[in-house]
Tab-separated table of C-alpha atoms in Angstrom:
chain	number	residue	atom	x	y	z
U	1	UNK	CA	-39.230	8.156	-23.827
U	2	UNK	CA	-40.289	10.062	-20.549
U	3	UNK	CA	-42.359	12.945	-21.238
U	4	UNK	CA	-40.132	16.251	-20.755
U	5	UNK	CA	-40.292	17.598	-17.308
U	6	UNK	CA	-41.644	21.242	-16.762
U	7	UNK	CA	-40.132	23.877	-14.608
U	8	UNK	CA	-42.308	26.771	-12.876
U	9	UNK	CA	-41.599	29.117	-9.903
U	10	UNK	CA	-41.747	32.474	-7.847
U	11	UNK	CA	-38.868	34.705	-8.740
U	12	UNK	CA	-38.908	37.895	-6.615
U	13	UNK	CA	-37.046	41.134	-7.826
U	14	UNK	CA	-36.366	43.006	-4.388
U	15	UNK	CA	-34.033	46.086	-3.541
U	16	UNK	CA	-33.830	49.417	-2.758
U	17	UNK	CA	-35.769	52.450	-4.385
U	18	UNK	CA	-34.604	53.248	-7.878
U	19	UNK	CA	-32.091	50.675	-8.458
U	20	UNK	CA	-33.956	49.775	-11.974
U	21	UNK	CA	-36.063	46.923	-10.738
U	22	UNK	CA	-39.320	47.971	-12.921
U	23	UNK	CA	-36.858	48.509	-15.991
U	24	UNK	CA	-35.684	44.848	-15.464
U	25	UNK	CA	-39.058	43.461	-14.846
U	26	UNK	CA	-40.674	44.692	-17.977
U	27	UNK	CA	-37.235	43.382	-20.110
U	28	UNK	CA	-37.673	39.963	-18.739
U	29	UNK	CA	-41.352	39.594	-19.419
U	30	UNK	CA	-41.126	41.231	-22.314
U	31	UNK	CA	-44.129	43.905	-21.675
U	32	UNK	CA	-44.401	47.252	-19.938
U	33	UNK	CA	-46.144	45.790	-16.796
U	34	UNK	CA	-44.636	47.873	-14.309
U	35	UNK	CA	-44.600	51.730	-14.360
U	36	UNK	CA	-41.113	53.467	-14.584
U	37	UNK	CA	-40.033	56.916	-13.074
U	38	UNK	CA	-36.656	58.566	-12.511
U	39	UNK	CA	-38.454	59.418	-9.144
U	40	UNK	CA	-38.085	56.706	-6.167
U	41	UNK	CA	-40.553	54.878	-4.462
U	42	UNK	CA	-42.538	54.727	-7.843
U	43	UNK	CA	-43.893	51.243	-7.561
U	44	UNK	CA	-46.558	50.626	-4.600
U	45	UNK	CA	-48.021	47.214	-5.122
U	46	UNK	CA	-46.435	43.677	-5.785
U	47	UNK	CA	-47.097	43.076	-9.345
U	48	UNK	CA	-46.884	39.539	-11.353
U	49	UNK	CA	-45.680	39.270	-14.651
U	50	UNK	CA	-45.185	35.772	-16.640
U	51	UNK	CA	-42.742	34.743	-18.804
U	52	UNK	CA	-44.213	31.397	-20.457
U	53	UNK	CA	-42.401	28.735	-22.584
U	54	UNK	CA	-43.313	25.103	-23.430
U	55	UNK	CA	-41.400	23.821	-20.729
U	56	UNK	CA	-41.339	26.291	-18.166
U	57	UNK	CA	-43.415	29.362	-16.579
U	58	UNK	CA	-41.514	32.043	-14.603
U	59	UNK	CA	-43.717	34.270	-12.245
U	60	UNK	CA	-41.995	37.130	-11.914
U	61	UNK	CA	-42.527	39.736	-9.150
U	62	UNK	CA	-41.872	43.350	-8.984
U	63	UNK	CA	-41.891	44.946	-5.497
U	64	UNK	CA	-41.768	48.356	-4.089
U	65	UNK	CA	-38.338	49.682	-2.983
U	66	UNK	CA	-37.192	48.705	0.354
U	67	UNK	CA	-37.456	51.513	2.719
U	68	UNK	CA	-37.934	52.952	6.262
U	69	UNK	CA	-41.823	53.641	6.612
U	70	UNK	CA	-42.732	57.053	7.454
U	71	UNK	CA	-46.804	56.423	6.170
U	72	UNK	CA	-48.912	53.841	6.703
U	73	UNK	CA	-48.801	53.609	2.738
U	74	UNK	CA	-45.225	52.843	3.463
U	75	UNK	CA	-45.686	50.053	5.915
U	76	UNK	CA	-47.971	48.473	3.155
U	77	UNK	CA	-45.643	48.442	0.548
U	78	UNK	CA	-43.150	46.984	2.688
U	79	UNK	CA	-45.694	43.931	3.497
U	80	UNK	CA	-45.649	43.406	-0.254
U	81	UNK	CA	-41.959	43.198	0.227
U	82	UNK	CA	-41.964	40.649	3.217
U	83	UNK	CA	-44.591	38.557	1.051
U	84	UNK	CA	-42.086	38.557	-1.356
U	85	UNK	CA	-39.284	37.116	0.690
U	86	UNK	CA	-41.789	34.053	2.018
U	87	UNK	CA	-43.127	32.840	-1.050
U	88	UNK	CA	-39.981	33.308	-3.554
U	89	UNK	CA	-38.423	30.154	-5.233
U	90	UNK	CA	-35.491	32.493	-6.486
U	91	UNK	CA	-34.829	36.112	-5.246
U	92	UNK	CA	-33.471	38.858	-7.943
U	93	UNK	CA	-31.645	41.003	-5.385
U	94	UNK	CA	-31.147	44.054	-7.402
U	95	UNK	CA	-28.709	46.782	-6.518
U	96	UNK	CA	-26.311	49.268	-8.655
U	97	UNK	CA	-23.020	51.048	-8.467
U	98	UNK	CA	-24.144	53.475	-5.785
U	99	UNK	CA	-26.341	51.961	-3.389
U	100	UNK	CA	-25.535	50.419	0.109
U	101	UNK	CA	-27.158	48.141	2.663
U	102	UNK	CA	-27.915	51.265	4.930
U	103	UNK	CA	-31.581	50.609	6.704
U	104	UNK	CA	-31.945	47.362	5.015
U	105	UNK	CA	-29.602	45.136	7.159
U	106	UNK	CA	-32.418	43.260	8.672
U	107	UNK	CA	-33.748	42.207	5.412
U	108	UNK	CA	-30.190	41.238	3.999
U	109	UNK	CA	-30.177	38.928	7.174
U	110	UNK	CA	-33.562	37.578	6.389
U	111	UNK	CA	-32.470	36.813	2.831
U	112	UNK	CA	-29.350	35.195	3.967
U	113	UNK	CA	-31.159	33.016	6.265
U	114	UNK	CA	-33.931	32.281	3.951
U	115	UNK	CA	-32.178	29.230	2.144
U	116	UNK	CA	-33.279	30.833	-0.864
U	117	UNK	CA	-31.163	30.789	-3.968
U	118	UNK	CA	-30.030	34.476	-4.433
U	119	UNK	CA	-29.031	36.087	-7.965
U	120	UNK	CA	-27.517	39.377	-7.144
U	121	UNK	CA	-27.726	41.694	-9.840
U	122	UNK	CA	-25.637	45.053	-10.275
U	123	UNK	CA	-27.395	47.157	-12.347
U	124	UNK	CA	-26.182	50.643	-13.912
U	125	UNK	CA	-22.939	49.230	-15.129
U	126	UNK	CA	-22.890	51.470	-18.119
U	127	UNK	CA	-21.821	54.079	-15.374
U	128	UNK	CA	-19.088	52.395	-13.990
U	129	UNK	CA	-15.398	53.769	-14.114
U	130	UNK	CA	-12.203	51.741	-13.960
U	131	UNK	CA	-12.616	49.272	-10.737
U	132	UNK	CA	-15.829	50.614	-9.770
U	133	UNK	CA	-17.565	47.169	-10.371
U	134	UNK	CA	-14.783	45.209	-8.724
U	135	UNK	CA	-15.468	47.252	-5.525
U	136	UNK	CA	-19.119	47.026	-5.544
U	137	UNK	CA	-19.211	43.260	-6.261
U	138	UNK	CA	-16.784	43.032	-3.317
U	139	UNK	CA	-19.335	45.145	-1.049
U	140	UNK	CA	-22.394	42.848	-1.614
U	141	UNK	CA	-20.871	39.726	-1.751
U	142	UNK	CA	-19.373	40.091	1.628
U	143	UNK	CA	-22.905	41.134	2.668
U	144	UNK	CA	-25.266	38.970	0.854
U	145	UNK	CA	-25.002	35.160	0.195
U	146	UNK	CA	-25.593	35.047	-3.821
U	147	UNK	CA	-25.530	31.991	-5.830
U	148	UNK	CA	-24.500	34.278	-8.921
U	149	UNK	CA	-23.265	37.811	-9.335
U	150	UNK	CA	-25.063	39.357	-12.540
U	151	UNK	CA	-24.019	42.820	-13.957
U	152	UNK	CA	-26.383	44.295	-16.166
U	153	UNK	CA	-27.427	47.316	-17.582
U	154	UNK	CA	-31.166	47.354	-17.590
U	155	UNK	CA	-31.044	50.523	-19.389
U	156	UNK	CA	-29.170	49.376	-22.530
U	157	UNK	CA	-30.721	45.658	-22.216
U	158	UNK	CA	-26.878	44.574	-21.732
U	159	UNK	CA	-26.451	40.898	-20.101
U	160	UNK	CA	-29.944	40.526	-19.121
U	161	UNK	CA	-30.248	37.311	-21.123
U	162	UNK	CA	-28.260	35.611	-18.839
U	163	UNK	CA	-30.529	36.348	-15.717
U	164	UNK	CA	-32.933	33.816	-17.586
U	165	UNK	CA	-30.338	31.195	-17.780
U	166	UNK	CA	-29.555	31.419	-14.357
U	167	UNK	CA	-32.943	31.390	-13.295
U	168	UNK	CA	-33.768	28.054	-15.522
U	169	UNK	CA	-30.571	26.535	-13.911
U	170	UNK	CA	-32.296	26.583	-10.551
U	171	UNK	CA	-36.033	26.960	-11.406
U	172	UNK	CA	-37.662	23.779	-9.769
U	173	UNK	CA	-40.175	21.378	-11.404
U	174	UNK	CA	-43.288	22.216	-11.312
U	175	UNK	CA	-46.663	22.284	-13.182
U	176	UNK	CA	-47.863	26.115	-14.335
U	177	UNK	CA	-49.611	28.299	-11.801
U	178	UNK	CA	-51.388	30.284	-14.422
U	179	UNK	CA	-52.520	29.964	-17.399
U	180	UNK	CA	-50.202	29.878	-20.065
U	181	UNK	CA	-51.973	32.829	-22.055
U	182	UNK	CA	-51.956	35.112	-19.185
U	183	UNK	CA	-49.254	38.011	-18.748
U	184	UNK	CA	-50.056	39.033	-15.172
U	185	UNK	CA	-52.529	38.645	-12.410
U	186	UNK	CA	-53.493	41.949	-12.399
U	187	UNK	CA	-57.245	43.012	-13.897
U	188	UNK	CA	-57.009	45.411	-16.702
U	189	UNK	CA	-58.263	48.570	-14.523
U	190	UNK	CA	-54.982	48.080	-12.459
U	191	UNK	CA	-52.877	48.624	-15.293
U	192	UNK	CA	-54.944	51.892	-16.678
U	193	UNK	CA	-54.679	53.594	-13.318
U	194	UNK	CA	-50.914	52.848	-13.224
U	195	UNK	CA	-50.342	54.311	-16.611
U	196	UNK	CA	-52.123	57.456	-15.613
U	197	UNK	CA	-50.152	57.676	-12.268
U	198	UNK	CA	-46.585	57.291	-14.239
U	199	UNK	CA	-47.676	60.226	-16.287
U	200	UNK	CA	-48.311	62.300	-12.993
U	201	UNK	CA	-44.701	61.188	-11.420
U	202	UNK	CA	-43.537	62.532	-15.034
U	203	UNK	CA	-45.057	65.946	-14.890
U	204	UNK	CA	-45.385	66.860	-11.304
U	205	UNK	CA	-42.355	67.740	-9.063
U	206	UNK	CA	-41.976	67.380	-5.247
U	207	UNK	CA	-44.405	66.186	-3.146
U	208	UNK	CA	-47.269	65.993	-5.710
U	209	UNK	CA	-46.759	62.355	-7.441
U	210	UNK	CA	-46.263	60.637	-3.729
U	211	UNK	CA	-49.851	62.208	-2.675
U	212	UNK	CA	-51.324	61.068	-5.527
U	213	UNK	CA	-53.586	57.628	-5.957
U	214	UNK	CA	-55.378	56.937	-8.935
U	215	UNK	CA	-59.146	55.219	-9.132
U	216	UNK	CA	-60.450	53.870	-12.267
U	217	UNK	CA	-64.118	54.182	-11.359
U	218	UNK	CA	-65.568	53.021	-15.047
U	219	UNK	CA	-64.004	50.626	-17.202
U	220	UNK	CA	-66.398	49.819	-20.270
U	221	UNK	CA	-65.224	47.924	-23.170
U	222	UNK	CA	-66.529	47.526	-26.763
U	223	UNK	CA	-64.999	46.141	-30.028
U	224	UNK	CA	-63.763	49.602	-31.146
U	225	UNK	CA	-63.216	51.783	-27.835
U	226	UNK	CA	-62.715	51.439	-24.477
U	227	UNK	CA	-64.338	54.279	-22.283
U	228	UNK	CA	-62.897	54.874	-19.066
U	229	UNK	CA	-63.311	57.524	-15.937
U	230	UNK	CA	-60.686	57.931	-13.719
U	231	UNK	CA	-60.490	59.958	-10.417
U	232	UNK	CA	-57.181	61.314	-9.363
U	233	UNK	CA	-57.133	61.565	-5.437
U	234	UNK	CA	-54.747	64.094	-3.911
U	235	UNK	CA	-54.691	64.913	-0.056
U	236	UNK	CA	-55.263	68.551	0.046
U	237	UNK	CA	-57.120	71.528	-1.917
U	238	UNK	CA	-53.587	73.481	-2.853
U	239	UNK	CA	-52.475	70.077	-4.451
U	240	UNK	CA	-55.676	69.705	-6.453
U	241	UNK	CA	-55.059	73.195	-7.932
U	242	UNK	CA	-51.569	72.030	-8.712
U	243	UNK	CA	-52.441	68.871	-10.465
U	244	UNK	CA	-55.334	70.725	-12.847
U	245	UNK	CA	-52.850	73.537	-13.621
U	246	UNK	CA	-53.882	76.829	-15.305
U	247	UNK	CA	-57.068	76.871	-17.393
U	248	UNK	CA	-56.786	73.047	-16.804
U	249	UNK	CA	-53.523	72.699	-18.775
U	250	UNK	CA	-51.859	70.306	-16.613
U	251	UNK	CA	-54.343	67.672	-16.243
U	252	UNK	CA	-54.865	67.861	-20.329
U	253	UNK	CA	-51.351	67.098	-20.817
U	254	UNK	CA	-51.684	63.992	-18.286
U	255	UNK	CA	-54.634	62.979	-19.957
U	256	UNK	CA	-53.507	63.303	-23.721
U	257	UNK	CA	-50.068	61.608	-22.488
U	258	UNK	CA	-51.768	58.488	-20.588
U	259	UNK	CA	-54.273	58.275	-23.263
U	260	UNK	CA	-51.898	57.408	-26.128
U	261	UNK	CA	-50.212	55.070	-23.595
U	262	UNK	CA	-53.400	53.369	-22.847
U	263	UNK	CA	-54.209	53.060	-26.614
U	264	UNK	CA	-50.535	51.302	-27.141
U	265	UNK	CA	-51.204	49.072	-23.931
U	266	UNK	CA	-54.776	47.745	-25.108
U	267	UNK	CA	-54.481	47.691	-28.734
U	268	UNK	CA	-57.490	50.242	-29.519
U	269	UNK	CA	-59.013	53.560	-29.096
U	270	UNK	CA	-59.506	54.692	-25.919
U	271	UNK	CA	-61.462	57.371	-24.417
U	272	UNK	CA	-60.777	58.790	-20.835
U	273	UNK	CA	-61.822	61.181	-18.689
U	274	UNK	CA	-60.011	62.679	-15.703
U	275	UNK	CA	-61.356	64.208	-12.562
U	276	UNK	CA	-59.437	65.530	-9.234
U	277	UNK	CA	-60.636	64.921	-5.765
U	278	UNK	CA	-59.332	65.570	-2.414
U	279	UNK	CA	-59.081	62.827	0.132
U	280	UNK	CA	-57.183	64.331	2.994
U	281	UNK	CA	-54.326	62.398	4.395
U	282	UNK	CA	-54.956	59.103	2.802
U	283	UNK	CA	-51.756	58.087	3.089
U	284	UNK	CA	-51.622	57.719	6.538
U	285	UNK	CA	-55.307	56.425	6.758
U	286	UNK	CA	-55.511	52.809	7.181
U	287	UNK	CA	-58.932	52.570	6.331
U	288	UNK	CA	-58.846	55.027	3.080
U	289	UNK	CA	-56.130	53.067	2.213
U	290	UNK	CA	-58.015	49.887	1.947
U	291	UNK	CA	-60.434	51.381	-0.173
U	292	UNK	CA	-57.638	52.023	-2.536
U	293	UNK	CA	-56.544	48.637	-2.436
U	294	UNK	CA	-53.726	48.452	-0.050
U	295	UNK	CA	-53.504	46.268	2.862
U	296	UNK	CA	-51.731	47.570	5.711
U	297	UNK	CA	-50.822	45.823	8.333
């Protein structure tokens, strides 16, 4: 009897902003790896999440939404998308009932010429009216060389199990790339900063969330508690005042909500201190972006 083969590969999730990539990533991995917000452009980094079984390992990659860069930050975000096109074994192209290929025609062409299997995932079908899904399917299959079309509702977790089967049908034979006990390639500090940033996206409007970056300055873990200090960077003094709020109420609210999610994520008590600092025009400055963990081109 020959030993059972093992499958492993990189399945990269790409699509325009706000089509549900991060929600889908969390469903496929089974853990809240990517932060979620109704606002677009929430994801700024490429985040790997692992799904492991005895005979396979799927390395999922959530990427920032494809967009036309306006800042150095956007260029860095798009570099993560470009990288995901280069190392993919399978591409999960996620769209919804309302998006088109406007402004991403060049990326569509790259996908079509890549020779990589493409699974076209059409999200938000819970919002479809009669005949709408057929029209959207016709639109995208005329533009994208898809090996399979999978209509889903990530919000209702409908038909997402089919994605796993379609992936396994195409995943190459390969030893695991990562330890089977691992869930992601990112350190704990990264997820702490992302959870805080998620609360900023939830609690503030307009430009404030997009002008904000979170850095964990201190992270000390003991058996019973994690103590961390987070700096919230904004671009202008006026934004600092908005983040803090009257008598510190808004910053306190963000801290309480973040601490609750941090305790759930880490499975132990968390003591969180937050401070707000001004870093002028950090989104447009390559050196400042590098300091914050981005790699602008």
